[in-house]
mmCIF file with all atom_site columns, C-alpha atoms in Angstrom:
data_model
loop_
_atom_site.group_PDB
_atom_site.id
_atom_site.type_symbol
_atom_site.label_atom_id
_atom_site.label_alt_id
_atom_site.label_comp_id
_atom_site.label_asym_id
_atom_site.label_entity_id
_atom_site.label_seq_id
_atom_site.pdbx_PDB_ins_code
_atom_site.Cartn_x
_atom_site.Cartn_y
_atom_site.Cartn_z
_atom_site.occupancy
_atom_site.B_iso_or_equiv
_atom_site.pdbx_formal_charge
_atom_site.auth_seq_id
_atom_site.auth_comp_id
_atom_site.auth_asym_id
_atom_site.auth_atom_id
_atom_site.pdbx_PDB_model_num
ATOM 1   C CA . PHE A 1 1   ? -82.202 60.042 32.821  1.00 0.00 ? 107 PHE A CA 1
ATOM 2   C CA . THR A 1 2   ? -81.407 58.843 36.246  1.00 0.00 ? 108 THR A CA 1
ATOM 3   C CA . ASP A 1 3   ? -84.341 59.954 38.602  1.00 0.00 ? 109 ASP A CA 1
ATOM 4   C CA . LYS A 1 4   ? -87.687 58.300 38.859  1.00 0.00 ? 110 LYS A CA 1
ATOM 5   C CA . GLY A 1 5   ? -90.541 59.843 36.645  1.00 0.00 ? 111 GLY A CA 1
ATOM 6   C CA . GLU A 1 6   ? -92.094 59.843 33.273  1.00 0.00 ? 112 GLU A CA 1
ATOM 7   C CA . TYR A 1 7   ? -90.291 61.280 30.353  1.00 0.00 ? 113 TYR A CA 1
ATOM 8   C CA . VAL A 1 8   ? -90.994 61.881 26.723  1.00 0.00 ? 114 VAL A CA 1
ATOM 9   C CA . VAL A 1 9   ? -88.487 60.773 24.325  1.00 0.00 ? 115 VAL A CA 1
ATOM 10  C CA . THR A 1 10  ? -88.358 62.352 20.886  1.00 0.00 ? 116 THR A CA 1
ATOM 11  C CA . ALA A 1 11  ? -86.403 61.021 17.823  1.00 0.00 ? 117 ALA A CA 1
ATOM 12  C CA . THR A 1 12  ? -86.180 62.936 14.668  1.00 0.00 ? 118 THR A CA 1
ATOM 13  C CA . ILE A 1 13  ? -85.332 61.087 11.466  1.00 0.00 ? 119 ILE A CA 1
ATOM 14  C CA . THR A 1 14  ? -84.062 63.131 8.512   1.00 0.00 ? 120 THR A CA 1
ATOM 15  C CA . ASN A 1 15  ? -83.038 62.184 4.988   1.00 0.00 ? 121 ASN A CA 1
ATOM 16  C CA . LYS A 1 16  ? -82.778 64.250 1.960   1.00 0.00 ? 122 LYS A CA 1
ATOM 17  C CA . ASN A 1 17  ? -84.952 61.943 0.017   1.00 0.00 ? 123 ASN A CA 1
ATOM 18  C CA . TYR A 1 18  ? -87.730 61.678 2.560   1.00 0.00 ? 124 TYR A CA 1
ATOM 19  C CA . ASN A 1 19  ? -89.900 63.857 4.677   1.00 0.00 ? 125 ASN A CA 1
ATOM 20  C CA . GLU A 1 20  ? -88.745 64.422 8.036   1.00 0.00 ? 126 GLU A CA 1
ATOM 21  C CA . LEU A 1 21  ? -90.168 61.846 10.538  1.00 0.00 ? 127 LEU A CA 1
ATOM 22  C CA . VAL A 1 22  ? -90.556 62.697 14.285  1.00 0.00 ? 128 VAL A CA 1
ATOM 23  C CA . LEU A 1 23  ? -91.147 59.801 16.712  1.00 0.00 ? 129 LEU A CA 1
ATOM 24  C CA . THR A 1 24  ? -92.101 60.089 20.373  1.00 0.00 ? 130 THR A CA 1
ATOM 25  C CA . ALA A 1 25  ? -92.362 57.601 23.192  1.00 0.00 ? 131 ALA A CA 1
ATOM 26  C CA . LYS A 1 26  ? -92.930 57.718 26.869  1.00 0.00 ? 132 LYS A CA 1
ATOM 27  C CA . LEU A 1 27  ? -90.195 56.455 29.260  1.00 0.00 ? 133 LEU A CA 1
ATOM 28  C CA . THR A 1 28  ? -91.091 55.708 32.812  1.00 0.00 ? 134 THR A CA 1
ATOM 29  C CA . ILE A 1 29  ? -88.389 55.212 35.570  1.00 0.00 ? 135 ILE A CA 1
ATOM 30  C CA . THR A 1 30  ? -89.926 53.651 38.715  1.00 0.00 ? 136 THR A CA 1
ATOM 31  C CA . THR A 1 31  ? -88.478 53.562 42.274  1.00 0.00 ? 137 THR A CA 1
ATOM 32  C CA . ASN A 1 32  ? -86.085 50.847 42.801  1.00 0.00 ? 138 ASN A CA 1
ATOM 33  C CA . GLU A 1 33  ? -87.109 48.708 45.754  1.00 0.00 ? 139 GLU A CA 1
ATOM 34  C CA . LEU A 1 34  ? -83.909 47.107 47.106  1.00 0.00 ? 140 LEU A CA 1
ATOM 35  C CA . THR A 1 35  ? -84.522 44.088 49.401  1.00 0.00 ? 141 THR A CA 1
ATOM 36  C CA . VAL A 1 36  ? -81.795 43.828 51.929  1.00 0.00 ? 142 VAL A CA 1
ATOM 37  C CA . ILE A 1 37  ? -80.186 40.423 52.703  1.00 0.00 ? 143 ILE A CA 1
ATOM 38  C CA . TYR A 1 38  ? -78.103 40.141 55.921  1.00 0.00 ? 144 TYR A CA 1
ATOM 39  C CA . SER A 1 39  ? -75.285 37.833 56.576  1.00 0.00 ? 145 SER A CA 1
ATOM 40  C CA . GLY A 1 40  ? -73.292 36.891 59.721  1.00 0.00 ? 146 GLY A CA 1
ATOM 41  C CA . ASN A 1 41  ? -74.588 36.448 63.212  1.00 0.00 ? 147 ASN A CA 1
ATOM 42  C CA . SER A 1 42  ? -74.057 37.358 66.842  1.00 0.00 ? 148 SER A CA 1
ATOM 43  C CA . GLY A 1 43  ? -73.498 35.349 69.957  1.00 0.00 ? 149 GLY A CA 1
ATOM 44  C CA . THR A 1 44  ? -71.807 35.735 73.272  1.00 0.00 ? 150 THR A CA 1
ATOM 45  C CA . TYR A 1 45  ? -69.411 38.512 74.230  1.00 0.00 ? 151 TYR A CA 1
ATOM 46  C CA . ASN A 1 46  ? -65.886 37.590 73.253  1.00 0.00 ? 152 ASN A CA 1
ATOM 47  C CA . GLY A 1 47  ? -64.017 40.889 73.125  1.00 0.00 ? 153 GLY A CA 1
ATOM 48  C CA . GLU A 1 48  ? -64.273 41.142 69.245  1.00 0.00 ? 154 GLU A CA 1
ATOM 49  C CA . ALA A 1 49  ? -66.695 42.967 67.027  1.00 0.00 ? 155 ALA A CA 1
ATOM 50  C CA . GLN A 1 50  ? -69.839 40.909 65.916  1.00 0.00 ? 156 GLN A CA 1
ATOM 51  C CA . GLY A 1 51  ? -73.237 41.117 64.558  1.00 0.00 ? 157 GLY A CA 1
ATOM 52  C CA . PHE A 1 52  ? -75.069 41.042 61.265  1.00 0.00 ? 158 PHE A CA 1
ATOM 53  C CA . GLU A 1 53  ? -73.861 42.780 58.127  1.00 0.00 ? 159 GLU A CA 1
ATOM 54  C CA . LEU A 1 54  ? -75.154 43.692 54.707  1.00 0.00 ? 160 LEU A CA 1
ATOM 55  C CA . SER A 1 55  ? -74.867 41.039 52.079  1.00 0.00 ? 161 SER A CA 1
ATOM 56  C CA . THR A 1 56  ? -73.958 42.757 48.796  1.00 0.00 ? 162 THR A CA 1
ATOM 57  C CA . SER A 1 57  ? -74.122 39.809 46.498  1.00 0.00 ? 163 SER A CA 1
ATOM 58  C CA . ASN A 1 58  ? -77.458 40.890 45.144  1.00 0.00 ? 164 ASN A CA 1
ATOM 59  C CA . ILE A 1 59  ? -76.693 44.657 44.837  1.00 0.00 ? 165 ILE A CA 1
ATOM 60  C CA . SER A 1 60  ? -75.132 46.335 41.722  1.00 0.00 ? 166 SER A CA 1
ATOM 61  C CA . ASP A 1 61  ? -72.156 48.549 42.065  1.00 0.00 ? 167 ASP A CA 1
ATOM 62  C CA . GLY A 1 62  ? -74.274 51.579 41.225  1.00 0.00 ? 168 GLY A CA 1
ATOM 63  C CA . MET A 1 63  ? -76.664 50.856 44.115  1.00 0.00 ? 169 MET A CA 1
ATOM 64  C CA . LYS A 1 64  ? -73.800 50.101 46.550  1.00 0.00 ? 170 LYS A CA 1
ATOM 65  C CA . ALA A 1 65  ? -72.699 53.713 46.202  1.00 0.00 ? 171 ALA A CA 1
ATOM 66  C CA . LEU A 1 66  ? -76.054 55.033 47.486  1.00 0.00 ? 172 LEU A CA 1
ATOM 67  C CA . ILE A 1 67  ? -76.331 52.678 50.584  1.00 0.00 ? 173 ILE A CA 1
ATOM 68  C CA . SER A 1 68  ? -75.008 53.302 53.923  1.00 0.00 ? 174 SER A CA 1
ATOM 69  C CA . VAL A 1 69  ? -74.876 50.932 57.007  1.00 0.00 ? 175 VAL A CA 1
ATOM 70  C CA . LYS A 1 70  ? -74.698 51.721 60.738  1.00 0.00 ? 176 LYS A CA 1
ATOM 71  C CA . TYR A 1 71  ? -75.139 49.918 63.981  1.00 0.00 ? 177 TYR A CA 1
ATOM 72  C CA . VAL A 1 72  ? -77.373 51.389 66.779  1.00 0.00 ? 178 VAL A CA 1
ATOM 73  C CA . GLY A 1 73  ? -77.779 50.440 70.388  1.00 0.00 ? 179 GLY A CA 1
ATOM 74  C CA . ASP A 1 74  ? -77.930 51.922 73.905  1.00 0.00 ? 180 ASP A CA 1
ATOM 75  C CA . ASN A 1 75  ? -75.248 54.793 73.860  1.00 0.00 ? 181 ASN A CA 1
ATOM 76  C CA . TYR A 1 76  ? -73.838 53.382 70.551  1.00 0.00 ? 182 TYR A CA 1
ATOM 77  C CA . GLU A 1 77  ? -74.088 54.557 67.003  1.00 0.00 ? 183 GLU A CA 1
ATOM 78  C CA . SER A 1 78  ? -71.368 53.623 64.515  1.00 0.00 ? 184 SER A CA 1
ATOM 79  C CA . THR A 1 79  ? -70.536 52.275 61.133  1.00 0.00 ? 185 THR A CA 1
ATOM 80  C CA . ASP A 1 80  ? -68.344 49.607 62.981  1.00 0.00 ? 186 ASP A CA 1
ATOM 81  C CA . LYS A 1 81  ? -69.859 46.479 64.470  1.00 0.00 ? 187 LYS A CA 1
ATOM 82  C CA . PRO A 1 82  ? -70.284 46.564 68.253  1.00 0.00 ? 188 PRO A CA 1
ATOM 83  C CA . VAL A 1 83  ? -68.119 44.665 70.711  1.00 0.00 ? 189 VAL A CA 1
ATOM 84  C CA . ASN A 1 84  ? -69.801 44.969 74.076  1.00 0.00 ? 190 ASN A CA 1
ATOM 85  C CA . ALA A 1 85  ? -72.885 42.772 75.239  1.00 0.00 ? 191 ALA A CA 1
ATOM 86  C CA . GLY A 1 86  ? -76.109 44.458 74.495  1.00 0.00 ? 192 GLY A CA 1
ATOM 87  C CA . THR A 1 87  ? -79.062 44.605 72.032  1.00 0.00 ? 193 THR A CA 1
ATOM 88  C CA . TYR A 1 88  ? -78.451 46.391 68.678  1.00 0.00 ? 194 TYR A CA 1
ATOM 89  C CA . LYS A 1 89  ? -79.860 46.771 65.230  1.00 0.00 ? 195 LYS A CA 1
ATOM 90  C CA . ILE A 1 90  ? -78.194 47.078 61.914  1.00 0.00 ? 196 ILE A CA 1
ATOM 91  C CA . VAL A 1 91  ? -79.739 49.927 60.013  1.00 0.00 ? 197 VAL A CA 1
ATOM 92  C CA . VAL A 1 92  ? -79.425 50.231 56.226  1.00 0.00 ? 198 VAL A CA 1
ATOM 93  C CA . SER A 1 93  ? -80.396 53.574 54.567  1.00 0.00 ? 199 SER A CA 1
ATOM 94  C CA . SER A 1 94  ? -80.185 55.145 51.068  1.00 0.00 ? 200 SER A CA 1
ATOM 95  C CA . SER A 1 95  ? -78.786 58.593 50.285  1.00 0.00 ? 201 SER A CA 1
ATOM 96  C CA . ASN A 1 96  ? -81.204 58.894 47.386  1.00 0.00 ? 202 ASN A CA 1
ATOM 97  C CA . THR A 1 97  ? -84.582 58.097 48.960  1.00 0.00 ? 203 THR A CA 1
ATOM 98  C CA . ASP A 1 98  ? -86.511 59.489 46.029  1.00 0.00 ? 204 ASP A CA 1
ATOM 99  C CA . ASN A 1 99  ? -85.261 56.782 43.813  1.00 0.00 ? 205 ASN A CA 1
ATOM 100 C CA . VAL A 1 100 ? -84.172 53.907 45.993  1.00 0.00 ? 206 VAL A CA 1
ATOM 101 C CA . VAL A 1 101 ? -86.388 52.477 48.686  1.00 0.00 ? 207 VAL A CA 1
ATOM 102 C CA . ILE A 1 102 ? -84.884 49.949 51.150  1.00 0.00 ? 208 ILE A CA 1
ATOM 103 C CA . VAL A 1 103 ? -87.106 46.941 51.930  1.00 0.00 ? 209 VAL A CA 1
ATOM 104 C CA . ASN A 1 104 ? -86.364 45.426 55.408  1.00 0.00 ? 210 ASN A CA 1
ATOM 105 C CA . PRO A 1 105 ? -83.942 48.128 56.364  1.00 0.00 ? 211 PRO A CA 1
ATOM 106 C CA . GLU A 1 106 ? -83.310 47.037 59.994  1.00 0.00 ? 212 GLU A CA 1
ATOM 107 C CA . LYS A 1 107 ? -82.453 43.801 61.671  1.00 0.00 ? 213 LYS A CA 1
ATOM 108 C CA . GLU A 1 108 ? -82.012 43.372 65.453  1.00 0.00 ? 214 GLU A CA 1
ATOM 109 C CA . PHE A 1 109 ? -79.498 41.296 67.100  1.00 0.00 ? 215 PHE A CA 1
ATOM 110 C CA . THR A 1 110 ? -78.127 40.563 70.583  1.00 0.00 ? 216 THR A CA 1
ATOM 111 C CA . ILE A 1 111 ? -74.593 40.029 72.050  1.00 0.00 ? 217 ILE A CA 1
ATOM 112 C CA . ALA A 1 112 ? -75.131 38.022 75.186  1.00 0.00 ? 218 ALA A CA 1
ATOM 113 C CA . PRO A 1 113 ? -73.011 38.600 78.308  1.00 0.00 ? 219 PRO A CA 1
ATOM 114 C CA . LYS A 1 114 ? -70.443 35.949 79.059  1.00 0.00 ? 220 LYS A CA 1
ATOM 115 C CA . THR A 1 115 ? -70.955 33.855 82.132  1.00 0.00 ? 221 THR A CA 1
ATOM 116 C CA . ILE A 1 116 ? -68.067 33.861 84.653  1.00 0.00 ? 222 ILE A CA 1
ATOM 117 C CA . SER A 1 117 ? -67.361 30.689 86.573  1.00 0.00 ? 223 SER A CA 1
ATOM 118 C CA . PHE A 1 118 ? -65.290 30.130 89.638  1.00 0.00 ? 224 PHE A CA 1
ATOM 119 C CA . ILE A 1 119 ? -62.620 27.603 90.414  1.00 0.00 ? 225 ILE A CA 1
ATOM 120 C CA . GLY A 1 120 ? -63.000 25.858 93.826  1.00 0.00 ? 226 GLY A CA 1
ATOM 121 C CA . LEU A 1 121 ? -65.357 27.725 96.022  1.00 0.00 ? 227 LEU A CA 1
ATOM 122 C CA . GLU A 1 122 ? -64.134 25.491 98.933  1.00 0.00 ? 228 GLU A CA 1
ATOM 123 C CA . GLN A 1 123 ? -64.106 26.457 102.621 1.00 0.00 ? 229 GLN A CA 1
ATOM 124 C CA . GLN A 1 124 ? -61.358 28.969 103.509 1.00 0.00 ? 230 GLN A CA 1
ATOM 125 C CA . THR A 1 125 ? -60.130 29.395 107.034 1.00 0.00 ? 231 THR A CA 1
ATOM 126 C CA . TYR A 1 126 ? -58.443 32.393 108.622 1.00 0.00 ? 232 TYR A CA 1
ATOM 127 C CA . THR A 1 127 ? -57.532 33.745 112.031 1.00 0.00 ? 233 THR A CA 1
ATOM 128 C CA . TYR A 1 128 ? -59.192 36.748 113.727 1.00 0.00 ? 234 TYR A CA 1
ATOM 129 C CA . THR A 1 129 ? -56.947 39.945 113.145 1.00 0.00 ? 235 THR A CA 1
ATOM 130 C CA . ALA A 1 130 ? -59.462 42.711 114.124 1.00 0.00 ? 236 ALA A CA 1
ATOM 131 C CA . GLN A 1 131 ? -59.539 43.480 110.376 1.00 0.00 ? 237 GLN A CA 1
ATOM 132 C CA . ALA A 1 132 ? -61.916 42.538 107.657 1.00 0.00 ? 238 ALA A CA 1
ATOM 133 C CA . VAL A 1 133 ? -61.102 39.262 105.913 1.00 0.00 ? 239 VAL A CA 1
ATOM 134 C CA . GLU A 1 134 ? -62.011 38.602 102.372 1.00 0.00 ? 240 GLU A CA 1
ATOM 135 C CA . TYR A 1 135 ? -62.698 35.326 100.640 1.00 0.00 ? 241 TYR A CA 1
ATOM 136 C CA . VAL A 1 136 ? -60.269 34.769 97.863  1.00 0.00 ? 242 VAL A CA 1
ATOM 137 C CA . LEU A 1 137 ? -62.085 34.178 94.480  1.00 0.00 ? 243 LEU A CA 1
ATOM 138 C CA . THR A 1 138 ? -60.559 32.416 91.477  1.00 0.00 ? 244 THR A CA 1
ATOM 139 C CA . PRO A 1 139 ? -62.631 33.472 88.538  1.00 0.00 ? 245 PRO A CA 1
ATOM 140 C CA . SER A 1 140 ? -62.545 31.846 85.081  1.00 0.00 ? 246 SER A CA 1
ATOM 141 C CA . GLY A 1 141 ? -63.712 33.275 81.802  1.00 0.00 ? 247 GLY A CA 1
ATOM 142 C CA . ILE A 1 142 ? -62.693 36.918 82.060  1.00 0.00 ? 248 ILE A CA 1
ATOM 143 C CA . ILE A 1 143 ? -61.307 37.917 78.575  1.00 0.00 ? 249 ILE A CA 1
ATOM 144 C CA . GLY A 1 144 ? -58.033 39.742 78.335  1.00 0.00 ? 250 GLY A CA 1
ATOM 145 C CA . ASN A 1 145 ? -57.544 42.820 80.519  1.00 0.00 ? 251 ASN A CA 1
ATOM 146 C CA . ASP A 1 146 ? -61.291 43.405 81.165  1.00 0.00 ? 252 ASP A CA 1
ATOM 147 C CA . ASN A 1 147 ? -61.883 45.102 84.469  1.00 0.00 ? 253 ASN A CA 1
ATOM 148 C CA . VAL A 1 148 ? -64.262 43.111 86.451  1.00 0.00 ? 254 VAL A CA 1
ATOM 149 C CA . GLY A 1 149 ? -64.691 42.628 90.244  1.00 0.00 ? 255 GLY A CA 1
ATOM 150 C CA . PHE A 1 150 ? -67.121 40.899 92.422  1.00 0.00 ? 256 PHE A CA 1
ATOM 151 C CA . GLU A 1 151 ? -69.649 42.113 94.991  1.00 0.00 ? 257 GLU A CA 1
ATOM 152 C CA . VAL A 1 152 ? -69.558 39.618 98.036  1.00 0.00 ? 258 VAL A CA 1
ATOM 153 C CA . THR A 1 153 ? -71.490 39.390 101.210 1.00 0.00 ? 259 THR A CA 1
ATOM 154 C CA . TYR A 1 154 ? -70.794 37.460 104.420 1.00 0.00 ? 260 TYR A CA 1
ATOM 155 C CA . ASN A 1 155 ? -73.865 36.248 106.148 1.00 0.00 ? 261 ASN A CA 1
ATOM 156 C CA . GLY A 1 156 ? -75.534 39.019 104.320 1.00 0.00 ? 262 GLY A CA 1
ATOM 157 C CA . GLN A 1 157 ? -73.111 41.651 105.422 1.00 0.00 ? 263 GLN A CA 1
ATOM 158 C CA . PRO A 1 158 ? -70.448 43.433 103.412 1.00 0.00 ? 264 PRO A CA 1
ATOM 159 C CA . GLN A 1 159 ? -67.628 42.460 105.784 1.00 0.00 ? 265 GLN A CA 1
ATOM 160 C CA . ALA A 1 160 ? -66.461 39.634 107.952 1.00 0.00 ? 266 ALA A CA 1
ATOM 161 C CA . ILE A 1 161 ? -64.270 40.634 111.004 1.00 0.00 ? 267 ILE A CA 1
ATOM 162 C CA . ASN A 1 162 ? -65.256 38.640 114.035 1.00 0.00 ? 268 ASN A CA 1
ATOM 163 C CA . LYS A 1 163 ? -64.714 34.962 114.645 1.00 0.00 ? 269 LYS A CA 1
ATOM 164 C CA . GLY A 1 164 ? -67.391 32.646 113.255 1.00 0.00 ? 270 GLY A CA 1
ATOM 165 C CA . THR A 1 165 ? -68.477 30.740 110.245 1.00 0.00 ? 271 THR A CA 1
ATOM 166 C CA . TYR A 1 166 ? -69.790 32.835 107.235 1.00 0.00 ? 272 TYR A CA 1
ATOM 167 C CA . THR A 1 167 ? -71.734 32.050 104.176 1.00 0.00 ? 273 THR A CA 1
ATOM 168 C CA . VAL A 1 168 ? -70.094 33.815 101.334 1.00 0.00 ? 274 VAL A CA 1
ATOM 169 C CA . ALA A 1 169 ? -72.375 34.764 98.521  1.00 0.00 ? 275 ALA A CA 1
ATOM 170 C CA . ILE A 1 170 ? -71.332 36.312 95.241  1.00 0.00 ? 276 ILE A CA 1
ATOM 171 C CA . VAL A 1 171 ? -74.176 38.811 94.595  1.00 0.00 ? 277 VAL A CA 1
ATOM 172 C CA . GLY A 1 172 ? -72.970 40.967 91.701  1.00 0.00 ? 278 GLY A CA 1
ATOM 173 C CA . LEU A 1 173 ? -70.258 42.325 89.569  1.00 0.00 ? 279 LEU A CA 1
ATOM 174 C CA . THR A 1 174 ? -68.158 45.568 89.630  1.00 0.00 ? 280 THR A CA 1
ATOM 175 C CA . GLY A 1 175 ? -65.736 47.294 87.392  1.00 0.00 ? 281 GLY A CA 1
ATOM 176 C CA . GLU A 1 176 ? -66.090 49.171 84.068  1.00 0.00 ? 282 GLU A CA 1
ATOM 177 C CA . ASP A 1 177 ? -66.481 45.960 81.942  1.00 0.00 ? 283 ASP A CA 1
ATOM 178 C CA . LYS A 1 178 ? -69.143 44.292 84.223  1.00 0.00 ? 284 LYS A CA 1
ATOM 179 C CA . GLY A 1 179 ? -71.750 44.779 81.669  1.00 0.00 ? 285 GLY A CA 1
ATOM 180 C CA . ASN A 1 180 ? -70.157 42.269 79.432  1.00 0.00 ? 286 ASN A CA 1
ATOM 181 C CA . TYR A 1 181 ? -70.414 39.481 82.008  1.00 0.00 ? 287 TYR A CA 1
ATOM 182 C CA . THR A 1 182 ? -72.836 37.642 84.180  1.00 0.00 ? 288 THR A CA 1
ATOM 183 C CA . ILE A 1 183 ? -72.579 35.075 86.994  1.00 0.00 ? 289 ILE A CA 1
ATOM 184 C CA . ALA A 1 184 ? -74.743 32.050 87.877  1.00 0.00 ? 290 ALA A CA 1
ATOM 185 C CA . SER A 1 185 ? -77.305 32.475 90.632  1.00 0.00 ? 291 SER A CA 1
ATOM 186 C CA . ASP A 1 186 ? -76.817 30.974 94.007  1.00 0.00 ? 292 ASP A CA 1
ATOM 187 C CA . LEU A 1 187 ? -72.924 31.025 94.066  1.00 0.00 ? 293 LEU A CA 1
ATOM 188 C CA . THR A 1 188 ? -71.921 30.416 97.692  1.00 0.00 ? 294 THR A CA 1
ATOM 189 C CA . ALA A 1 189 ? -68.945 29.269 99.742  1.00 0.00 ? 295 ALA A CA 1
ATOM 190 C CA . VAL A 1 190 ? -68.035 28.906 103.316 1.00 0.00 ? 296 VAL A CA 1
ATOM 191 C CA . MET A 1 191 ? -65.286 31.022 105.206 1.00 0.00 ? 297 MET A CA 1
ATOM 192 C CA . LYS A 1 192 ? -64.368 30.498 108.826 1.00 0.00 ? 298 LYS A CA 1
ATOM 193 C CA . ILE A 1 193 ? -62.481 32.899 111.072 1.00 0.00 ? 299 ILE A CA 1
ATOM 194 C CA . ASN A 1 194 ? -61.029 31.185 114.056 1.00 0.00 ? 300 ASN A CA 1
ATOM 195 C CA . PRO A 1 195 ? -60.444 33.043 117.350 1.00 0.00 ? 301 PRO A CA 1
ATOM 196 C CA . TYR A 1 196 ? -56.904 34.522 117.883 1.00 0.00 ? 302 TYR A CA 1
ATOM 197 C CA . THR A 1 197 ? -54.899 32.498 120.463 1.00 0.00 ? 303 THR A CA 1
ATOM 198 C CA . ILE A 1 198 ? -53.069 34.602 123.105 1.00 0.00 ? 304 ILE A CA 1
ATOM 199 C CA . ASN A 1 199 ? -50.091 32.684 124.753 1.00 0.00 ? 305 ASN A CA 1
ATOM 200 C CA . VAL A 1 200 ? -49.386 33.924 128.255 1.00 0.00 ? 306 VAL A CA 1
ATOM 201 C CA . VAL A 1 201 ? -45.789 33.438 129.442 1.00 0.00 ? 307 VAL A CA 1
ATOM 202 C CA . ALA A 1 202 ? -45.132 33.874 133.166 1.00 0.00 ? 308 ALA A CA 1
ATOM 203 C CA . ASP A 1 203 ? -41.700 34.310 134.580 1.00 0.00 ? 309 ASP A CA 1
ATOM 204 C CA . ALA A 1 204 ? -40.750 31.923 137.468 1.00 0.00 ? 310 ALA A CA 1
ATOM 205 C CA . LYS A 1 205 ? -40.761 33.555 140.879 1.00 0.00 ? 311 LYS A CA 1
ATOM 206 C CA . SER A 1 206 ? -40.864 32.329 144.476 1.00 0.00 ? 312 SER A CA 1
ATOM 207 C CA . ILE A 1 207 ? -41.456 34.095 147.696 1.00 0.00 ? 313 ILE A CA 1
ATOM 208 C CA . VAL A 1 208 ? -41.564 33.252 151.450 1.00 0.00 ? 314 VAL A CA 1
ATOM 209 C CA . TYR A 1 209 ? -44.929 33.373 153.078 1.00 0.00 ? 315 TYR A CA 1
ATOM 210 C CA . GLY A 1 210 ? -45.370 36.672 154.796 1.00 0.00 ? 316 GLY A CA 1
ATOM 211 C CA . ASP A 1 211 ? -42.859 38.544 152.643 1.00 0.00 ? 317 ASP A CA 1
ATOM 212 C CA . ALA A 1 212 ? -44.258 41.475 150.455 1.00 0.00 ? 318 ALA A CA 1
ATOM 213 C CA . ASP A 1 213 ? -44.709 40.753 146.802 1.00 0.00 ? 319 ASP A CA 1
#
């Protein structure tokens, strides 16, 4: 017998020298309550898969065959651990729910976004060109080939063109991998655009008073 339930077991004993003896007994198979133990952990985004996993040290080989594990998050559902920053849960289920009940079948975990820092943020000075000037940022902490850009304002505006002194504020992230990163608040720098100097060159010329130019 494999499924839960009550069964009557009958044994018949025969011997040519004795009367036949029939024995009966009741066999009860109850639902197996499997308490899940999780191992591993999660932390900050690092470009690699991470999160909790099912510990199988307390599970028999027979039970392992009935158990499945998946990871669920926003727009994510897979048997593989997640990589991107976000909140997830590991979900353990049984393919034989009549006979196996999972205790503590879910556990939530979070992969936190990685903080990007910037090198320098010192004043940068340029000369007016009639074109928008951009402050050059030097980020630190972006992993591999992740696509991350930065939203920057100049005195609260998206561009700096005219001469003057600008407060440069890093106000957000752009790019397809921006969800895996964060930046510290109140990141500012100073950028100055100097006026363009025009040099006037006059040719030497002399005339006599009264002559036409």
